[in-house]
XYZ file of C-alpha atoms in Angstrom:
432
model
C 4.790 37.708 17.433
C 2.491 40.169 19.580
C -0.692 37.876 20.258
C -2.888 41.114 21.935
C -5.807 41.580 20.169
C -4.163 44.963 18.750
C -1.854 42.944 17.410
C -3.892 40.168 15.887
C -6.078 42.972 13.952
C -3.381 45.209 12.554
C -3.096 45.801 9.000
C 0.472 44.739 7.484
C 2.893 47.303 6.563
C 3.776 47.861 3.503
C 7.331 46.741 3.941
C 6.349 43.767 6.485
C 4.267 42.529 3.027
C 7.093 42.666 0.794
C 9.944 40.950 3.127
C 7.111 37.934 3.608
C 6.582 38.333 -0.727
C 9.623 36.022 -1.803
C 8.487 33.662 0.072
C 5.003 33.561 -1.605
C 6.881 32.997 -3.970
C 8.864 30.203 -2.750
C 4.880 28.944 -1.600
C 3.352 28.704 -4.560
C 6.041 26.377 -6.492
C 5.662 23.589 -4.413
C 1.326 23.418 -4.049
C 2.104 20.271 -1.966
C 3.914 21.590 0.504
C 1.532 24.836 1.175
C -1.360 22.827 1.362
C 0.397 21.529 4.306
C 0.511 24.601 5.856
C -3.154 25.312 5.665
C -3.256 22.234 7.340
C -1.417 23.322 10.450
C -3.032 26.783 10.274
C -5.931 24.799 10.578
C -5.664 21.773 11.762
C -8.225 18.904 12.305
C -9.861 17.838 14.668
C -7.217 14.570 14.656
C -9.335 12.616 12.931
C -7.916 11.245 9.472
C -9.608 11.477 5.870
C -11.392 8.519 6.399
C -13.287 9.027 9.260
C -14.501 6.071 10.375
C -18.108 7.750 11.769
C -18.456 8.715 8.340
C -17.838 5.710 6.267
C -20.726 4.891 4.477
C -22.296 0.680 5.634
C -19.911 -0.688 3.349
C -16.959 0.803 5.080
C -17.791 0.092 8.248
C -18.344 -3.043 8.553
C -15.625 -4.258 6.016
C -14.165 -6.157 8.957
C -17.060 -8.761 8.886
C -17.795 -8.048 5.431
C -14.465 -9.580 5.200
C -15.276 -12.720 7.322
C -18.432 -13.370 6.116
C -16.585 -13.678 2.156
C -13.844 -15.483 3.278
C -16.343 -17.951 5.060
C -18.931 -18.102 2.059
C -15.747 -19.441 -0.294
C -14.368 -21.405 2.150
C -18.375 -23.455 2.610
C -18.913 -23.401 -1.048
C -15.244 -24.534 -2.339
C -15.420 -27.606 0.009
C -19.392 -27.892 -0.635
C -19.115 -28.135 -4.134
C -15.975 -29.824 -4.871
C -16.216 -28.324 -9.443
C -15.777 -24.429 -7.947
C -12.188 -24.807 -8.244
C -12.336 -26.122 -11.295
C -13.986 -23.953 -13.074
C -12.647 -20.746 -12.432
C -9.291 -22.288 -12.707
C -9.855 -23.375 -15.941
C -9.860 -19.787 -17.810
C -6.768 -18.066 -16.855
C -4.853 -14.900 -17.250
C -1.741 -14.817 -16.913
C -1.645 -17.504 -14.578
C -4.077 -15.880 -12.103
C -8.216 -17.024 -12.781
C -9.834 -14.996 -15.350
C -12.196 -13.404 -12.373
C -9.579 -12.577 -9.472
C -7.345 -11.481 -12.361
C -10.952 -8.720 -13.707
C -11.979 -8.199 -9.801
C -7.590 -6.856 -8.848
C -7.825 -4.281 -12.211
C -11.035 -3.076 -11.191
C -10.550 -2.548 -7.648
C -7.138 -0.194 -8.383
C -8.886 1.714 -10.691
C -11.024 4.101 -8.533
C -8.499 4.312 -6.133
C -6.143 5.628 -8.962
C -8.379 7.667 -10.812
C -7.766 10.228 -7.345
C -4.245 10.564 -7.504
C -3.522 13.656 -10.250
C -0.175 13.151 -12.219
C -0.367 16.738 -11.940
C 0.421 16.640 -8.510
C 3.567 13.976 -8.673
C 5.643 16.333 -10.756
C 5.960 18.948 -7.675
C 7.472 15.425 -5.630
C 10.066 14.729 -7.883
C 11.675 18.157 -6.822
C 11.540 17.220 -2.720
C 14.269 15.984 -1.999
C 12.516 13.788 0.958
C 10.667 12.136 -2.320
C 14.356 9.823 -3.155
C 14.944 9.010 0.551
C 11.479 7.928 0.915
C 12.469 5.344 -2.158
C 15.835 4.358 -1.007
C 13.921 3.774 2.525
C 11.472 2.029 1.075
C 13.691 -0.529 -1.536
C 16.206 -1.156 1.188
C 12.817 -2.093 3.037
C 11.115 -3.876 0.337
C 14.078 -5.573 -1.283
C 16.738 -6.181 1.481
C 14.617 -6.184 4.627
C 11.179 -8.168 4.131
C 12.604 -10.667 2.001
C 14.722 -11.556 4.810
C 13.256 -11.633 7.792
C 10.301 -14.340 5.576
C 13.784 -16.125 4.451
C 14.317 -16.119 8.590
C 10.927 -16.710 9.674
C 10.258 -19.063 6.764
C 13.322 -21.319 8.006
C 12.642 -20.358 12.120
C 8.915 -22.375 11.620
C 8.985 -24.749 8.670
C 12.744 -26.735 8.991
C 11.736 -29.859 8.145
C 9.041 -28.825 4.965
C 11.005 -28.017 2.023
C 8.543 -26.777 -0.553
C 5.464 -24.712 1.795
C 9.208 -23.300 3.032
C 10.358 -22.330 -0.482
C 6.443 -21.319 -1.093
C 6.707 -18.964 1.145
C 10.441 -17.297 0.583
C 8.320 -16.942 -2.820
C 5.343 -14.918 -1.219
C 8.264 -12.425 0.987
C 10.396 -11.772 -2.376
C 6.742 -10.951 -4.357
C 6.656 -6.678 -2.721
C 2.913 -5.790 -3.031
C 0.908 -3.129 -6.353
C -2.287 -3.353 -5.635
C -4.197 -4.091 -2.745
C -1.511 -1.756 -0.984
C -3.457 0.923 -2.814
C -6.710 0.123 -0.822
C -4.714 -0.427 2.531
C -3.571 2.918 2.496
C -6.942 4.490 1.530
C -8.634 3.222 3.942
C -5.859 4.278 6.509
C -6.246 7.902 5.185
C -2.046 7.837 3.537
C -0.675 9.665 0.875
C -2.208 8.486 -2.029
C 0.559 10.237 -4.280
C 3.404 9.409 -2.645
C 1.955 5.284 -2.785
C 1.374 5.893 -6.385
C 5.102 6.653 -6.834
C 6.170 3.621 -4.655
C 3.928 1.032 -6.545
C 5.754 2.351 -10.045
C 9.161 2.060 -8.842
C 8.435 -1.356 -7.212
C 7.022 -2.298 -10.256
C 10.241 -1.691 -11.997
C 12.490 -3.078 -9.315
C 9.682 -6.581 -9.640
C 10.422 -7.062 -13.492
C 13.981 -6.943 -12.526
C 15.462 -7.937 -8.881
C 11.993 -10.832 -8.636
C 13.619 -13.293 -10.166
C 17.142 -13.573 -8.821
C 15.903 -13.477 -5.801
C 13.868 -15.504 -5.782
C 16.633 -17.889 -7.238
C 18.764 -16.801 -5.375
C 17.466 -18.145 -2.234
C 15.583 -21.056 -4.022
C 18.505 -22.671 -4.600
C 21.238 -21.152 -2.572
C 18.726 -21.801 0.806
C 18.395 -25.467 0.265
C 19.226 -28.283 2.004
C 18.629 -30.798 0.124
C 20.067 -30.977 -3.585
C 18.450 -29.057 -6.866
C 17.787 -32.479 -8.277
C 14.976 -31.351 -10.857
C 14.500 -28.314 -9.538
C 17.565 -27.377 -12.412
C 14.580 -27.843 -14.865
C 12.652 -24.744 -12.829
C 13.247 -21.055 -13.797
C 10.822 -18.218 -12.409
C 11.442 -16.137 -15.842
C 10.969 -12.760 -16.264
C 8.019 -12.963 -18.831
C 5.432 -14.148 -15.914
C 7.258 -11.511 -13.659
C 6.700 -8.651 -16.416
C 2.967 -9.833 -17.378
C 1.866 -9.314 -13.699
C 3.305 -6.258 -13.262
C 1.875 -4.781 -16.670
C -1.418 -6.185 -16.066
C -2.107 -5.480 -12.016
C -0.183 -2.190 -12.207
C -0.849 -1.076 -16.134
C -4.376 -1.460 -17.123
C -5.353 -0.148 -14.409
C -2.930 2.974 -13.846
C -3.480 3.659 -18.219
C -8.168 3.691 -18.114
C -7.414 5.650 -14.444
C -5.416 7.998 -16.860
C -8.218 7.849 -20.006
C -10.613 8.407 -17.092
C -9.528 11.626 -15.827
C -7.988 12.933 -19.459
C -11.464 12.170 -20.824
C -13.285 13.518 -17.723
C -11.149 16.842 -18.016
C -11.091 17.601 -21.907
C -15.275 18.242 -21.602
C -14.809 20.559 -18.607
C -15.702 18.515 -16.121
C -14.236 17.800 -13.069
C -16.344 19.659 -11.246
C -18.853 16.543 -11.504
C -15.827 13.959 -11.914
C -14.892 15.006 -8.479
C -17.741 15.911 -6.534
C -20.073 13.546 -8.563
C -17.740 10.217 -10.322
C -15.303 9.596 -7.814
C -17.229 8.776 -5.108
C -20.084 7.366 -7.000
C -17.162 4.975 -8.761
C -15.157 4.402 -4.607
C -17.242 1.746 -3.782
C -15.737 -0.331 -6.226
C -12.758 -0.807 -4.678
C -14.831 -2.985 -1.282
C -16.743 -4.866 -3.456
C -13.949 -6.260 -5.815
C -12.431 -6.717 -2.628
C -14.809 -8.601 -1.549
C -15.297 -10.894 -4.199
C -11.971 -11.323 -4.463
C -11.669 -12.324 -1.077
C -14.537 -15.110 -2.002
C -13.306 -15.663 -5.369
C -9.801 -16.786 -3.744
C -11.114 -19.108 -0.661
C -12.697 -20.421 -3.056
C -10.880 -21.503 -5.750
C -8.649 -23.221 -2.484
C -10.987 -23.798 0.173
C -11.883 -27.504 -0.692
C -7.114 -27.678 0.078
C -6.994 -25.901 2.569
C -9.562 -27.921 4.648
C -7.677 -31.491 3.392
C -4.201 -29.953 4.048
C -5.415 -28.102 7.580
C -2.015 -29.203 9.236
C -0.229 -27.614 6.679
C -1.848 -24.671 6.798
C -2.047 -24.255 10.070
C 2.018 -24.850 10.247
C 2.060 -21.551 7.625
C -0.322 -19.210 8.941
C 2.312 -18.321 12.272
C 5.090 -17.125 9.932
C 2.833 -15.195 7.643
C 1.405 -13.143 10.902
C 4.945 -12.585 12.591
C 6.095 -10.956 9.665
C 3.052 -8.843 8.561
C 3.043 -7.660 11.656
C 7.252 -6.826 12.618
C 7.766 -5.145 9.294
C 4.317 -3.284 9.812
C 5.478 -1.910 12.976
C 9.352 -1.714 13.045
C 8.107 1.162 10.033
C 5.479 2.806 12.303
C 8.110 2.786 14.768
C 10.928 3.701 13.049
C 9.336 6.369 11.146
C 7.893 7.467 14.029
C 10.786 8.269 16.329
C 11.540 10.100 12.814
C 8.736 12.508 12.887
C 7.776 11.706 9.706
C 3.891 12.185 9.121
C 1.608 10.290 9.542
C 0.122 9.975 6.121
C 4.264 9.161 4.696
C 4.689 6.516 7.708
C 1.233 4.907 6.606
C 2.471 4.520 3.041
C 5.742 3.018 3.654
C 4.328 0.363 6.040
C 1.214 -0.569 3.810
C 4.049 -0.669 1.310
C 6.530 -2.938 3.337
C 4.760 -5.143 4.856
C 1.851 -6.025 1.674
C 2.840 -8.663 -0.970
C 1.769 -9.168 -4.215
C -0.173 -12.850 -3.450
C -1.460 -12.718 -7.288
C 2.738 -12.919 -8.492
C 3.013 -15.039 -6.014
C 0.400 -17.477 -6.666
C 1.019 -17.084 -11.097
C 5.538 -18.374 -10.357
C 4.148 -21.376 -7.758
C 1.628 -22.650 -10.050
C 3.563 -21.784 -13.654
C 6.344 -23.353 -11.635
C 5.855 -26.490 -9.006
C 2.033 -26.770 -10.846
C -1.698 -25.822 -8.888
C -1.735 -28.941 -7.006
C 2.092 -28.737 -4.977
C 2.733 -27.457 -1.688
C 4.131 -24.394 -2.976
C 0.793 -23.033 -5.269
C -0.688 -23.718 -1.215
C 1.298 -21.921 0.661
C 1.156 -18.937 -1.781
C -2.547 -19.576 -1.328
C -2.314 -18.984 2.101
C -0.553 -15.999 1.649
C -3.715 -13.670 0.784
C -5.653 -15.757 3.029
C -3.755 -14.156 6.515
C -3.058 -11.142 4.345
C -6.121 -9.703 4.095
C -7.996 -9.596 7.893
C -3.979 -8.593 9.243
C -4.018 -5.522 7.437
C -7.230 -4.907 7.667
C -6.969 -4.842 10.880
C -3.130 -2.955 10.514
C -5.367 -0.299 8.750
C -8.020 0.719 11.109
C -5.497 0.367 14.180
C -4.034 3.144 12.687
C -6.117 4.828 12.428
C -6.924 4.791 16.125
C -2.673 5.465 17.121
C -3.947 8.290 14.372
C -5.988 9.515 16.617
C -4.577 8.846 19.941
C -0.604 10.287 19.253
C -2.246 13.313 17.625
C -0.411 12.657 14.840
C -1.464 15.878 12.804
C 0.067 18.520 15.418
C 3.228 17.245 15.058
C 6.213 19.819 14.373
C 7.559 18.316 11.987
C 9.575 19.912 8.606
C 8.001 19.249 5.160
C 11.581 19.325 3.511
C 13.126 16.920 5.293
C 12.840 12.580 5.659
C 13.394 13.466 9.310
C 12.947 16.551 11.890
C 13.904 16.852 14.863
C 13.799 20.371 16.276
C 16.597 21.269 16.312
C 16.621 24.245 12.773
C 12.617 23.661 12.627
C 11.626 26.078 15.460
C 8.060 27.054 15.079
C 9.370 30.746 13.874
C 11.326 28.973 10.987
C 10.146 30.292 7.897
C 10.989 25.963 6.464
C 8.241 24.497 9.471
C 4.822 23.891 9.184
C 3.704 25.795 11.876
C 6.031 28.597 11.072
C 5.285 29.619 7.081
C 1.334 29.723 8.609
C 2.284 32.450 11.549
C 4.051 33.863 8.194
C 0.143 33.459 6.633
C -1.481 34.401 9.503
C 0.458 37.594 9.430
C -0.379 38.207 6.070
C -4.543 37.812 6.191
């Protein structure tokens, strides 16, 4: 294309406009694809949607607030022995009621931002099904096997702690992954689909996979374990509560504002107003978790220190492997971030509920499941900040990534190709 000033200001001929008309109709049928063209035509300044310099005080100092919440919880649990008793007195689906409420409130603002209408075009894209297949392999084969190997490598003589770690590895995340994806500027629409898909698989696969790992890969006879089954009821209740309730609340909230024709108020005023609830609930959950287990953590510090290393290696290894692999295949940043946090996050509320119901609240297995979120929260928060930094450093937003395939090496997707982002942007510039 001629880039001289005359060529740039010349009006397109009718024949040229007619030539590009079918392409525009195809673009109009795919609003998600068209939005990617707009970003290519007017690229951002290599900063993620959640720029650290634009975040409010709560967001900017989230790492500090998390550390303070952890310290407050441990101090409260250690100095006030009755704290754990009070918090565990009232439970909901095997989880402390305050934690259950906080998790539901934490997910509601994020799910309110997901438009059900925007999900429909995604299901028409072949790459979505490729991402779902990739997610299934990583979440239900690679990650559980990695945790199984790390549990055996670090805890060969502690079968009870090892069992708790194995349960954590099998419990795939359906809640806090939305928070980490949001902080890192990932694709919330994709994340919502992956979470819903993993929730269905969790109800089907969690119990048999857990029983397989816990019964088959053992060094001692089953003994009393014959009477300890991980039933489907606990899993189904956890999914229904921690995904179903906030999802239903989000759909009803959106429907209400759209029914009274207050879409602009909903987008510009209501969503920003409720956004801090997610991080506030995250901090509250952190305080409650550490307070409920603070005394036990302090008294069993040796076991806790043995459980922490495999968890740290698990989170970093899974996250780094997914980011590296998808980066090699030129997958766009938002979807890479979504896949990375989906793969490395765990459903700690389900793991705790299962361990408590199966082994008892004071069991080493329950302790290992409790240490899971104590490590996961600060580690994944750090990884979210790291990914934001790498996005700017690697200029990830400027990659010529094909939006119609799972990956693109540039062979059939040149800047002039109609299927490339920059190619469609160039066509759009010609028509203006």
